[in-house]
PDB file of C-alpha atoms in Angstrom:
ATOM      1  CA  MET A   1      88.773  92.066  86.121  1.00  0.00           C
ATOM      2  CA  ILE A   2      90.491  95.524  87.177  1.00  0.00           C
ATOM      3  CA  ASP A   3      91.166  97.078  90.367  1.00  0.00           C
ATOM      4  CA  VAL A   4      90.471 100.655  90.957  1.00  0.00           C
ATOM      5  CA  TYR A   5      92.061 103.032  94.021  1.00  0.00           C
ATOM      6  CA  ILE A   6      90.684 106.176  93.333  1.00  0.00           C
ATOM      7  CA  VAL A   7      92.539 108.760  95.324  1.00  0.00           C
ATOM      8  CA  ALA A   8      90.649 112.153  95.707  1.00  0.00           C
ATOM      9  CA  GLU A   9      90.558 115.338  98.673  1.00  0.00           C
ATOM     10  CA  VAL A  10      87.273 115.695  97.576  1.00  0.00           C
ATOM     11  CA  ARG A  11      84.367 113.418  99.398  1.00  0.00           C
ATOM     12  CA  LEU A  12      81.665 113.999  96.579  1.00  0.00           C
ATOM     13  CA  LEU A  13      84.147 113.436  93.733  1.00  0.00           C
ATOM     14  CA  ARG A  14      85.467 110.179  95.054  1.00  0.00           C
ATOM     15  CA  ASP A  15      82.289 108.724  95.934  1.00  0.00           C
ATOM     16  CA  GLY A  16      80.860 110.104  92.840  1.00  0.00           C
ATOM     17  CA  LEU A  17      83.653 108.095  91.116  1.00  0.00           C
ATOM     18  CA  ALA A  18      83.288 104.852  93.118  1.00  0.00           C
ATOM     19  CA  LYS A  19      79.563 104.151  92.602  1.00  0.00           C
ATOM     20  CA  THR A  20      79.711 105.423  88.787  1.00  0.00           C
ATOM     21  CA  LEU A  21      82.942 102.947  88.156  1.00  0.00           C
ATOM     22  CA  GLY A  22      81.133 100.227  90.298  1.00  0.00           C
ATOM     23  CA  GLU A  23      78.659  99.648  87.811  1.00  0.00           C
ATOM     24  CA  SER A  24      81.035  98.910  84.880  1.00  0.00           C
ATOM     25  CA  PRO A  25      81.240  94.727  84.665  1.00  0.00           C
ATOM     26  CA  ASN A  26      85.300  94.947  83.954  1.00  0.00           C
ATOM     27  CA  LEU A  27      86.249  97.339  86.897  1.00  0.00           C
ATOM     28  CA  ARG A  28      86.022  96.426  90.558  1.00  0.00           C
ATOM     29  CA  VAL A  29      86.614  99.865  92.865  1.00  0.00           C
ATOM     30  CA  VAL A  30      88.800  98.529  96.082  1.00  0.00           C
ATOM     31  CA  ALA A  31      89.662 101.629  97.986  1.00  0.00           C
ATOM     32  CA  SER A  32      88.528 105.777  97.922  1.00  0.00           C
ATOM     33  CA  VAL A  33      90.537 107.504 100.063  1.00  0.00           C
ATOM     34  CA  ALA A  34      91.616 111.485 100.495  1.00  0.00           C
ATOM     35  CA  ARG A  35      95.189 110.974 100.591  1.00  0.00           C
ATOM     36  CA  CYS A  36      97.751 108.234  98.944  1.00  0.00           C
ATOM     37  CA  GLU A  37      98.788 107.966 102.538  1.00  0.00           C
ATOM     38  CA  GLU A  38      95.864 106.219 103.248  1.00  0.00           C
ATOM     39  CA  LEU A  39      95.807 103.763 100.867  1.00  0.00           C
ATOM     40  CA  ASP A  40      97.043 100.431 101.534  1.00  0.00           C
ATOM     41  CA  LEU A  41      98.089  98.616  98.164  1.00  0.00           C
ATOM     42  CA  GLU A  42      97.966  95.026  98.271  1.00  0.00           C
ATOM     43  CA  PRO A  43      96.169  93.758  94.701  1.00  0.00           C
ATOM     44  CA  ASP A  44      94.986  90.058  94.418  1.00  0.00           C
ATOM     45  CA  ASP A  45      97.203  88.350  92.126  1.00  0.00           C
ATOM     46  CA  GLY A  46      95.538  88.188  88.258  1.00  0.00           C
ATOM     47  CA  THR A  47      93.939  91.435  88.875  1.00  0.00           C
ATOM     48  CA  LEU A  48      95.254  94.660  87.490  1.00  0.00           C
ATOM     49  CA  PRO A  49      95.431  97.842  89.355  1.00  0.00           C
ATOM     50  CA  VAL A  50      95.645 101.085  88.067  1.00  0.00           C
ATOM     51  CA  LEU A  51      94.932 104.336  90.674  1.00  0.00           C
ATOM     52  CA  LEU A  52      92.719 107.274  89.670  1.00  0.00           C
ATOM     53  CA  LEU A  53      94.431 110.153  91.463  1.00  0.00           C
ATOM     54  CA  ASP A  54      92.983 113.391  91.716  1.00  0.00           C
ATOM     55  CA  VAL A  55      95.419 116.318  90.748  1.00  0.00           C
ATOM     56  CA  ALA A  56      93.151 119.290  90.131  1.00  0.00           C
ATOM     57  CA  ARG A  57      93.612 120.848  93.763  1.00  0.00           C
ATOM     58  CA  ARG A  58      97.012 120.320  94.067  1.00  0.00           C
ATOM     59  CA  ILE A  59     100.535 118.949  93.342  1.00  0.00           C
ATOM     60  CA  CYS A  60     100.751 115.296  95.014  1.00  0.00           C
ATOM     61  CA  ASP A  61     103.471 113.405  92.774  1.00  0.00           C
ATOM     62  CA  SER A  62     105.718 112.775  95.904  1.00  0.00           C
ATOM     63  CA  GLY A  63     102.485 109.992  97.005  1.00  0.00           C
ATOM     64  CA  LEU A  64     102.335 108.784  94.086  1.00  0.00           C
ATOM     65  CA  ARG A  65     106.229 108.414  92.862  1.00  0.00           C
ATOM     66  CA  SER A  66     105.940 106.349  96.617  1.00  0.00           C
ATOM     67  CA  LEU A  67     102.933 104.176  95.593  1.00  0.00           C
ATOM     68  CA  VAL A  68     104.333 103.595  92.046  1.00  0.00           C
ATOM     69  CA  ALA A  69     107.880 102.203  93.638  1.00  0.00           C
ATOM     70  CA  ALA A  70     105.931 100.244  96.336  1.00  0.00           C
ATOM     71  CA  VAL A  71     103.968  98.505  93.553  1.00  0.00           C
ATOM     72  CA  PRO A  72     105.862  98.571  90.138  1.00  0.00           C
ATOM     73  CA  GLU A  73     102.756  96.829  88.112  1.00  0.00           C
ATOM     74  CA  LEU A  74      99.961 100.126  89.080  1.00  0.00           C
ATOM     75  CA  ARG A  75      99.093 102.123  86.197  1.00  0.00           C
ATOM     76  CA  ALA A  76      98.037 105.737  87.569  1.00  0.00           C
ATOM     77  CA  VAL A  77      95.687 107.994  86.362  1.00  0.00           C
ATOM     78  CA  VAL A  78      95.839 111.685  87.326  1.00  0.00           C
ATOM     79  CA  LEU A  79      92.723 113.643  87.285  1.00  0.00           C
ATOM     80  CA  GLY A  80      92.256 116.934  86.641  1.00  0.00           C
ATOM     81  CA  VAL A  81      95.400 117.799  84.814  1.00  0.00           C
ATOM     82  CA  GLU A  82      95.839 121.164  83.048  1.00  0.00           C
ATOM     83  CA  GLU A  83      97.810 119.932  80.492  1.00  0.00           C
ATOM     84  CA  THR A  84     100.402 122.398  81.048  1.00  0.00           C
ATOM     85  CA  GLU A  85     104.001 120.552  79.478  1.00  0.00           C
ATOM     86  CA  ALA A  86     105.427 121.703  83.902  1.00  0.00           C
ATOM     87  CA  GLU A  87     102.745 119.145  85.186  1.00  0.00           C
ATOM     88  CA  ILE A  88     102.368 116.973  82.191  1.00  0.00           C
ATOM     89  CA  VAL A  89     106.713 115.909  82.816  1.00  0.00           C
ATOM     90  CA  THR A  90     106.081 116.070  86.694  1.00  0.00           C
ATOM     91  CA  TYR A  91     103.871 113.336  86.696  1.00  0.00           C
ATOM     92  CA  ALA A  92     105.690 111.710  84.015  1.00  0.00           C
ATOM     93  CA  GLU A  93     108.287 111.614  86.201  1.00  0.00           C
ATOM     94  CA  ALA A  94     105.926 110.376  89.299  1.00  0.00           C
ATOM     95  CA  GLY A  95     105.069 107.334  86.748  1.00  0.00           C
ATOM     96  CA  ALA A  96     101.809 108.724  85.506  1.00  0.00           C
ATOM     97  CA  ALA A  97     100.732 106.128  82.234  1.00  0.00           C
ATOM     98  CA  GLY A  98      96.800 107.920  81.980  1.00  0.00           C
ATOM     99  CA  TYR A  99      96.056 111.764  82.198  1.00  0.00           C
ATOM    100  CA  LEU A 100      92.386 112.577  82.483  1.00  0.00           C
ATOM    101  CA  PRO A 101      91.980 117.112  81.357  1.00  0.00           C
ATOM    102  CA  ARG A 102      89.370 118.688  83.492  1.00  0.00           C
ATOM    103  CA  ASP A 103      86.996 118.551  80.950  1.00  0.00           C
ATOM    104  CA  GLY A 104      87.509 114.669  80.387  1.00  0.00           C
ATOM    105  CA  SER A 105      83.863 112.685  80.854  1.00  0.00           C
ATOM    106  CA  VAL A 106      83.507 109.685  82.681  1.00  0.00           C
ATOM    107  CA  ASP A 107      83.381 107.520  79.058  1.00  0.00           C
ATOM    108  CA  ASP A 108      87.111 108.775  78.599  1.00  0.00           C
ATOM    109  CA  LEU A 109      87.637 107.651  82.159  1.00  0.00           C
ATOM    110  CA  VAL A 110      86.797 104.106  82.056  1.00  0.00           C
ATOM    111  CA  GLN A 111      88.083 104.105  78.273  1.00  0.00           C
ATOM    112  CA  MET A 112      91.660 105.304  79.887  1.00  0.00           C
ATOM    113  CA  ILE A 113      91.243 102.916  82.665  1.00  0.00           C
ATOM    114  CA  GLU A 114      91.214  99.826  80.109  1.00  0.00           C
ATOM    115  CA  GLU A 115      93.875 101.090  78.086  1.00  0.00           C
ATOM    116  CA  VAL A 116      96.285 102.174  80.989  1.00  0.00           C
ATOM    117  CA  ALA A 117      95.761  98.694  82.297  1.00  0.00           C
ATOM    118  CA  ARG A 118      96.313  97.007  78.598  1.00  0.00           C
ATOM    119  CA  GLY A 119     100.131  98.816  79.625  1.00  0.00           C
ATOM    120  CA  GLU A 120      99.207 101.666  77.142  1.00  0.00           C
ATOM    121  CA  LEU A 121     100.186 104.944  77.406  1.00  0.00           C
ATOM    122  CA  SER A 122      96.540 106.888  77.288  1.00  0.00           C
ATOM    123  CA  CYS A 123      96.532 110.873  77.096  1.00  0.00           C
ATOM    124  CA  THR A 124      95.336 113.300  74.938  1.00  0.00           C
ATOM    125  CA  PRO A 125      97.523 114.451  71.905  1.00  0.00           C
ATOM    126  CA  ARG A 126      98.643 117.821  73.714  1.00  0.00           C
ATOM    127  CA  VAL A 127     100.124 115.853  76.535  1.00  0.00           C
ATOM    128  CA  ALA A 128     101.595 113.089  74.359  1.00  0.00           C
ATOM    129  CA  ALA A 129     103.801 115.916  72.362  1.00  0.00           C
ATOM    130  CA  ALA A 130     104.371 117.523  76.065  1.00  0.00           C
ATOM    131  CA  LEU A 131     106.011 114.083  77.086  1.00  0.00           C
ATOM    132  CA  ILE A 132     107.946 113.661  73.132  1.00  0.00           C
ATOM    133  CA  ARG A 133     109.643 116.696  74.084  1.00  0.00           C
ATOM    134  CA  ARG A 134     110.197 116.052  76.658  1.00  0.00           C
ATOM    135  CA  VAL A 135     112.247 113.179  75.933  1.00  0.00           C
ATOM    136  CA  GLY A 136     113.776 115.056  73.418  1.00  0.00           C
ATOM    137  CA  SER A 137     114.954 117.732  75.771  1.00  0.00           C
ATOM    138  CA  LEU A 138     116.996 114.474  77.657  1.00  0.00           C
ATOM    139  CA  ALA A 139     118.027 113.503  74.404  1.00  0.00           C
ATOM    140  CA  ALA A 140     120.234 116.591  74.014  1.00  0.00           C
ATOM    141  CA  GLU A 141     121.114 117.185  77.569  1.00  0.00           C
ATOM    142  CA  ARG A 142     122.545 113.794  77.532  1.00  0.00           C
ATOM    143  CA  PRO A 143     125.384 112.611  75.332  1.00  0.00           C
ATOM    144  CA  PRO A 144     124.548 109.275  72.962  1.00  0.00           C
ATOM    145  CA  ARG A 145     125.369 106.101  74.185  1.00  0.00           C
ATOM    146  CA  THR A 146     127.046 103.648  72.107  1.00  0.00           C
ATOM    147  CA  GLU A 147     126.359 100.863  74.371  1.00  0.00           C
ATOM    148  CA  SER A 148     124.335  99.203  76.911  1.00  0.00           C
ATOM    149  CA  PRO A 149     125.299 100.692  80.623  1.00  0.00           C
ATOM    150  CA  GLY A 150     126.126  97.622  82.136  1.00  0.00           C
ATOM    151  CA  LEU A 151     122.623  95.505  81.236  1.00  0.00           C
ATOM    152  CA  THR A 152     123.018  92.044  80.779  1.00  0.00           C
ATOM    153  CA  GLU A 153     121.089  90.840  77.437  1.00  0.00           C
ATOM    154  CA  ARG A 154     117.934  89.764  79.661  1.00  0.00           C
ATOM    155  CA  GLU A 155     118.218  93.305  81.011  1.00  0.00           C
ATOM    156  CA  LEU A 156     118.154  94.867  77.853  1.00  0.00           C
ATOM    157  CA  GLU A 157     115.177  92.369  76.607  1.00  0.00           C
ATOM    158  CA  VAL A 158     112.903  93.542  79.752  1.00  0.00           C
ATOM    159  CA  LEU A 159     113.730  97.195  79.158  1.00  0.00           C
ATOM    160  CA  ARG A 160     112.621  97.367  75.124  1.00  0.00           C
ATOM    161  CA  LEU A 161     109.349  95.610  76.639  1.00  0.00           C
ATOM    162  CA  VAL A 162     109.261  98.499  80.003  1.00  0.00           C
ATOM    163  CA  SER A 163     109.706 101.054  76.667  1.00  0.00           C
ATOM    164  CA  LEU A 164     106.300  99.651  75.300  1.00  0.00           C
ATOM    165  CA  GLY A 165     104.348 100.125  78.367  1.00  0.00           C
ATOM    166  CA  LEU A 166     104.108  96.255  79.379  1.00  0.00           C
ATOM    167  CA  SER A 167     103.651  95.823  82.754  1.00  0.00           C
ATOM    168  CA  ASN A 168     105.427  93.335  84.581  1.00  0.00           C
ATOM    169  CA  ARG A 169     103.047  90.475  84.620  1.00  0.00           C
ATOM    170  CA  GLU A 170     102.707  91.130  80.913  1.00  0.00           C
ATOM    171  CA  ILE A 171     106.761  91.428  80.546  1.00  0.00           C
ATOM    172  CA  ALA A 172     106.428  87.876  82.289  1.00  0.00           C
ATOM    173  CA  THR A 173     104.143  86.031  80.209  1.00  0.00           C
ATOM    174  CA  ARG A 174     105.863  87.285  77.153  1.00  0.00           C
ATOM    175  CA  LEU A 175     109.248  85.951  78.314  1.00  0.00           C
ATOM    176  CA  TYR A 176     108.107  82.287  80.185  1.00  0.00           C
ATOM    177  CA  LEU A 177     109.581  84.161  83.103  1.00  0.00           C
ATOM    178  CA  SER A 178     108.371  84.063  86.906  1.00  0.00           C
ATOM    179  CA  LEU A 179     106.373  87.486  88.372  1.00  0.00           C
ATOM    180  CA  ALA A 180     109.091  88.149  90.483  1.00  0.00           C
ATOM    181  CA  THR A 181     111.882  87.483  88.270  1.00  0.00           C
ATOM    182  CA  VAL A 182     110.589  90.197  86.546  1.00  0.00           C
ATOM    183  CA  LYS A 183     110.356  92.445  89.484  1.00  0.00           C
ATOM    184  CA  ASN A 184     113.422  91.759  89.806  1.00  0.00           C
ATOM    185  CA  HIS A 185     115.476  92.409  86.664  1.00  0.00           C
ATOM    186  CA  VAL A 186     113.454  95.864  86.778  1.00  0.00           C
ATOM    187  CA  HIS A 187     114.685  96.709  89.950  1.00  0.00           C
ATOM    188  CA  ASN A 188     117.971  95.979  88.780  1.00  0.00           C
ATOM    189  CA  LEU A 189     117.986  98.028  85.423  1.00  0.00           C
ATOM    190  CA  LEU A 190     116.463 101.225  87.513  1.00  0.00           C
ATOM    191  CA  GLY A 191     119.599 101.030  89.391  1.00  0.00           C
ATOM    192  CA  LYS A 192     121.979 100.360  86.436  1.00  0.00           C
ATOM    193  CA  LEU A 193     120.461 103.256  84.430  1.00  0.00           C
ATOM    194  CA  ALA A 194     120.164 105.449  87.588  1.00  0.00           C
ATOM    195  CA  VAL A 195     116.441 106.626  87.174  1.00  0.00           C
ATOM    196  CA  ARG A 196     113.638 105.717  89.576  1.00  0.00           C
ATOM    197  CA  THR A 197     110.447 105.153  87.294  1.00  0.00           C
ATOM    198  CA  ARG A 198     109.579 103.101  84.351  1.00  0.00           C
ATOM    199  CA  ALA A 199     109.322 106.104  82.587  1.00  0.00           C
ATOM    200  CA  ASP A 200     112.420 107.403  82.705  1.00  0.00           C
ATOM    201  CA  ALA A 201     113.580 104.146  82.133  1.00  0.00           C
ATOM    202  CA  ALA A 202     112.109 104.041  78.509  1.00  0.00           C
ATOM    203  CA  ALA A 203     113.222 106.977  78.137  1.00  0.00           C
ATOM    204  CA  GLN A 204     116.607 106.037  78.317  1.00  0.00           C
ATOM    205  CA  TYR A 205     116.058 102.933  76.148  1.00  0.00           C
ATOM    206  CA  ALA A 206     115.017 105.204  73.126  1.00  0.00           C
ATOM    207  CA  LEU A 207     118.877 107.224  73.781  1.00  0.00           C
ATOM    208  CA  LEU A 208     120.368 103.774  73.710  1.00  0.00           C
ATOM    209  CA  GLN A 209     118.915 103.460  70.125  1.00  0.00           C
ATOM    210  CA  ARG A 210     120.233 106.064  68.787  1.00  0.00           C
TER     211      ARG A 210
END
């Protein structure tokens, strides 16, 4: 079961999404609010929390960044993204894992929710190209590193799995660790890499492999 949290300023949109997605047997709409600040994110153990954030009316990356920081296993899908490189990079750095363009359908959205819940990045080829260009620009701006920045062997292993898009729960299962231990490793490696999001950590891991 995937727990879905909806954030959209327009009530008609969020009520419509809640009603439509609630009819899917694999989805459970837990909350539907107008702003990120109104959301109380407390996912039940064993569920996969996915946030749907409508960004068609304004940029709201700060609220997304705060939610992802509070609940690292949260997977966020931004709705109504313009697919401009600046906007894509803004939400990628805030922690978004899925990007539904303005002409996306309900079927596209359901598929995207399922993909990000599996730990995959879900986006159009245009968005993927923008993200790849961003990683390339980061590589050009920073000198290549020949060794890890003080990461332990276990932290490097966790970082590799983070770069593959795995959630904390999936990493815990893969490495036979507790969820709390994985969260601690992720917190530590983000600090050592001096980054704030999992996407930034993945970009750093790509640099380490050069």
